[in-house]
Amino acid sequence: GLAVVFADLANDFYQLTEPPLTDEERALLLQLEKDLTEHQEIAKDKIELYAHIQKTANHMKINISENDERTKLKLRYYLIRDLFNLQQIEPLLHDEQIEKIICEGVEKPVIIIRSGKQWKTNVIFSHQEEINAILEQVAKKTYQQLSLEEPILDAVYKEFRMQGNLGTDLVPAKFIIARE
């Protein structure tokens, strides 16, 4: 299902390209993510999800035709990426040559070690909440406590070891993910 994502490697730069969204699709996605955070089972069922996308689009007066597979597939990609997976960095986890993913904070490009070589990526978090959300997602999946009182995460998730800390006013959010 990740045929919608492309990686382009040139000049020590790892460019990740995900499907582009129009402003309307972005607004729709935000609404869907709000709805489905509480009702994740809908997102897991493609037919149900497509019906929900259609209903929400109609409700928001956004024009998606019943047989517009492409738009629905694209929205489904982002919903699954954000609700169940690790959001912007999820595609990097699927590149088996990547040994390490390093996020040093907001407004800094995520760095990867791929086949022993360091690359900057075009993945940049603009808000600390985005990094915190990924840490919280992993904590939840690995049944770990993570809070401002206990802001350090050290978890094994799938074939990865993830270490990081939640960002606060004093400490920047950051993480390192290493393939075990």
GROMACS .gro file of C-alpha atoms in nm, residues 82-160:
model
   79
   82ASP     CA    1  -0.134   0.939   1.138
   83LEU     CA    2  -0.378   0.734   1.345
   84PHE     CA    3  -0.196   0.400   1.357
   85ASN     CA    4   0.158   0.461   1.240
   86LEU     CA    5   0.435   0.707   1.305
   87GLN     CA    6   0.307   0.997   1.100
   88GLN     CA    7   0.567   1.185   0.893
   89ILE     CA    8   0.846   0.939   0.968
   90GLU     CA    9   0.642   0.627   0.888
   91PRO     CA   10   0.767   0.604   0.526
   92LEU     CA   11   1.128   0.606   0.653
   93LEU     CA   12   1.060   0.293   0.857
   94HIS     CA   13   0.976   0.111   0.534
   95ASP     CA   14   1.314   0.181   0.374
   96GLU     CA   15   1.507  -0.124   0.484
   97GLN     CA   16   1.844   0.038   0.416
   98ILE     CA   17   1.783   0.301   0.680
   99GLU     CA   18   1.968   0.207   0.998
  100LYS     CA   19   1.894   0.518   1.202
  101ILE     CA   20   1.646   0.806   1.208
  102ILE     CA   21   1.750   1.106   1.412
  103CYS     CA   22   1.526   1.395   1.508
  104GLU     CA   23   1.701   1.669   1.701
  105GLY     CA   24   1.401   1.893   1.745
  106VAL     CA   25   1.167   2.137   1.582
  107GLU     CA   26   1.266   2.312   1.256
  108LYS     CA   27   1.563   2.078   1.208
  109PRO     CA   28   1.563   1.832   0.920
  110VAL     CA   29   1.534   1.470   1.032
  111ILE     CA   30   1.864   1.295   0.960
  112ILE     CA   31   1.898   0.935   0.855
  113ILE     CA   32   2.186   0.692   0.840
  114ARG     CA   33   2.131   0.482   0.530
  115SER     CA   34   2.376   0.213   0.423
  116GLY     CA   35   2.634   0.369   0.654
  117LYS     CA   36   2.600   0.717   0.507
  118GLN     CA   37   2.437   1.023   0.661
  119TRP     CA   38   2.155   1.201   0.474
  120LYS     CA   39   1.945   1.503   0.554
  121THR     CA   40   1.578   1.451   0.477
  122ASN     CA   41   1.304   1.694   0.386
  123VAL     CA   42   1.106   1.575   0.689
  124ILE     CA   43   1.090   1.870   0.929
  125PHE     CA   44   0.862   1.905   1.229
  126SER     CA   45   0.729   2.255   1.272
  127HIS     CA   46   0.572   2.197   1.614
  128GLN     CA   47   0.691   2.019   1.923
  129GLU     CA   48   0.345   1.855   1.953
  130GLU     CA   49   0.415   1.663   1.630
  131ILE     CA   50   0.729   1.505   1.776
  132ASN     CA   51   0.557   1.442   2.109
  133ALA     CA   52   0.268   1.273   1.927
  134ILE     CA   53   0.507   1.021   1.769
  135LEU     CA   54   0.669   0.946   2.106
  136GLU     CA   55   0.324   0.906   2.262
  137GLN     CA   56   0.217   0.678   1.979
  138VAL     CA   57   0.516   0.447   2.039
  139ALA     CA   58   0.467   0.459   2.418
  140LYS     CA   59   0.104   0.353   2.371
  141LYS     CA   60   0.196   0.070   2.134
  142THR     CA   61   0.464  -0.060   2.372
  143TYR     CA   62   0.259  -0.008   2.691
  144GLN     CA   63   0.500   0.242   2.842
  145GLN     CA   64   0.428   0.532   3.071
  146LEU     CA   65   0.517   0.863   2.915
  147SER     CA   66   0.428   1.195   3.074
  148LEU     CA   67   0.584   1.528   3.163
  149GLU     CA   68   0.683   1.365   3.494
  150GLU     CA   69   0.835   1.069   3.307
  151PRO     CA   70   0.935   1.225   2.975
  152ILE     CA   71   1.195   0.967   2.867
  153LEU     CA   72   1.100   0.692   2.621
  154ASP     CA   73   1.312   0.385   2.562
  155ALA     CA   74   1.114   0.129   2.366
  156VAL     CA   75   1.144  -0.154   2.120
  157TYR     CA   76   0.882  -0.118   1.849
  158LYS     CA   77   0.867  -0.369   1.562
  159GLU     CA   78   1.231  -0.409   1.460
  160PHE     CA   79   1.333  -0.071   1.599
   0.00000   0.00000   0.00000
